[in-house]
Coordinates of C-alpha atoms in Angstrom, one line a residue:
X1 CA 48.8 -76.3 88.9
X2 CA 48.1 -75.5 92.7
X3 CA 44.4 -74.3 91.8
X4 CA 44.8 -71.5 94.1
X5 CA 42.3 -68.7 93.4
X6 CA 41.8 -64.9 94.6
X7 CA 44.4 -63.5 96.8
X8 CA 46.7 -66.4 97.0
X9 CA 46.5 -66.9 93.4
X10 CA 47.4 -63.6 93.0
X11 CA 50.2 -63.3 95.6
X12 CA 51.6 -66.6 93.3
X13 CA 52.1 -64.5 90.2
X14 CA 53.5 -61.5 91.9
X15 CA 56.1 -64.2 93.6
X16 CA 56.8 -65.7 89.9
X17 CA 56.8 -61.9 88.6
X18 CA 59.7 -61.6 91.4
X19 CA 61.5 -64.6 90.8
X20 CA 61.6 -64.3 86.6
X21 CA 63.1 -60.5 87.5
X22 CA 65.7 -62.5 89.8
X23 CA 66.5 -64.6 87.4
X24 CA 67.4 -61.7 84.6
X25 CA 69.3 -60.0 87.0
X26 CA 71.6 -63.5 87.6
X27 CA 72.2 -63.9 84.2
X28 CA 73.4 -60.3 83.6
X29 CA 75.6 -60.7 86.4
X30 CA 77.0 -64.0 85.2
X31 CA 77.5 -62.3 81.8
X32 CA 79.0 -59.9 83.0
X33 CA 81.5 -62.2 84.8
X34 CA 82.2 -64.0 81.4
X35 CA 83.3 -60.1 80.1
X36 CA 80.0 -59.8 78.2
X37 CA 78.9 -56.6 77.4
X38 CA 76.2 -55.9 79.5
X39 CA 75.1 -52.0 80.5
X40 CA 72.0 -52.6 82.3
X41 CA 70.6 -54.7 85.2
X42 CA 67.6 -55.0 86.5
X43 CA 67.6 -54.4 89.9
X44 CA 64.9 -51.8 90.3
X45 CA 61.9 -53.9 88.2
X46 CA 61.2 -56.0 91.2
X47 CA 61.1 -55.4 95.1
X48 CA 63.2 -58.8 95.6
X49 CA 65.9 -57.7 93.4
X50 CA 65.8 -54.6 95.3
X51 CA 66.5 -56.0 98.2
X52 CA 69.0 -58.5 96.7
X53 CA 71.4 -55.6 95.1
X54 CA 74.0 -55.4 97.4
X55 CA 73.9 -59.7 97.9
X56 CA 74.3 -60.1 94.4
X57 CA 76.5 -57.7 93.0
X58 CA 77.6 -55.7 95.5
X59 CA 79.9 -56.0 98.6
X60 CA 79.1 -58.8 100.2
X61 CA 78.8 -62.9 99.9
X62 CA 76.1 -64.4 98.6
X63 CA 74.8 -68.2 98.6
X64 CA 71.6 -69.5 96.6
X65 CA 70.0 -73.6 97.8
X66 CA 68.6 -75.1 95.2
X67 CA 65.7 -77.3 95.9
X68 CA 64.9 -79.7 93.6
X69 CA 62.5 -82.5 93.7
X70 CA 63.4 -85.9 93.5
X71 CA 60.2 -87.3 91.9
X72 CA 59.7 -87.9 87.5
X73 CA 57.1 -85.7 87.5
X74 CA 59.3 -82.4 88.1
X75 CA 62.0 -83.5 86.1
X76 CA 61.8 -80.3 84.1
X77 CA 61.5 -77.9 86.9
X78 CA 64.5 -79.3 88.5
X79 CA 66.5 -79.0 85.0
X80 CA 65.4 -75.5 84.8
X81 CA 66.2 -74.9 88.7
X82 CA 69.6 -76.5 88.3
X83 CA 70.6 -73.9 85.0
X84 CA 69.5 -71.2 87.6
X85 CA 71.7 -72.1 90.0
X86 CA 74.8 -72.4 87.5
X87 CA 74.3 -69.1 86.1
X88 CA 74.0 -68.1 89.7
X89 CA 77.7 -69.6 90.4
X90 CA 79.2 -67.4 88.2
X91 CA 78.4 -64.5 89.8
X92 CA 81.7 -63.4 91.7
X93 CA 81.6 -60.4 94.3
X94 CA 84.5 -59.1 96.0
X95 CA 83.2 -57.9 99.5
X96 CA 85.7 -55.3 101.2
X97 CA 85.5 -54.6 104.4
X98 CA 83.8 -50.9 105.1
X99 CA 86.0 -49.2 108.0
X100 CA 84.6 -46.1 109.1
X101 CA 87.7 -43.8 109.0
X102 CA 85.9 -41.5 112.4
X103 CA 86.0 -44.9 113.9

């Protein structure tokens, strides 16, 4: 759609490559919340999601902006952006506070 080409085409799919991985790791984690069975995420098949562990489903909060768009045209992508972000809501963490017991 952008009619991007070479390296910036290619930088593109890695970020959608990223972003689909996000998006399996959400929905395990709100699965998982529901009391799904679920005995695998998949944090390690994408560097985001890598980064992401402990904001996700660790110890810590975690807050996700969806951006929609408010033309016709994108009505669609918005749909599909606002599911994300539900999914997303389930997630519950329980951040504890790390006290170093030397300290």
């Amino acid at each position: 759609m952008t009619g991007s080409t070479g390296v910036a085409y290619q930088e593109s799919i890695d970020i959608n490559k990223s972003l689909l991985t996000l998006r399996k790791v959400i929905t395990c984690l709100a699965e998982m919340k529901q009391n799904k069975n679920i005995s695998h995420i998949p944090y390690w098949e994408s560097k985001l999601t890598s980064l992401l562990k402990q904001s996700l489903g660790g110890n810590s909060y975690c807050l996700m902006i969806a951006c929609v768009c408010p033309s016709d045209n994108y009505a669609d992508e918005n749909i599909s952006t606002l599911t994300y972000a539900t999914k997303a809501s389930y997630i519950a963490n329980d951040p504890k506070r790390n006290d170093d017991p030397k300290m």
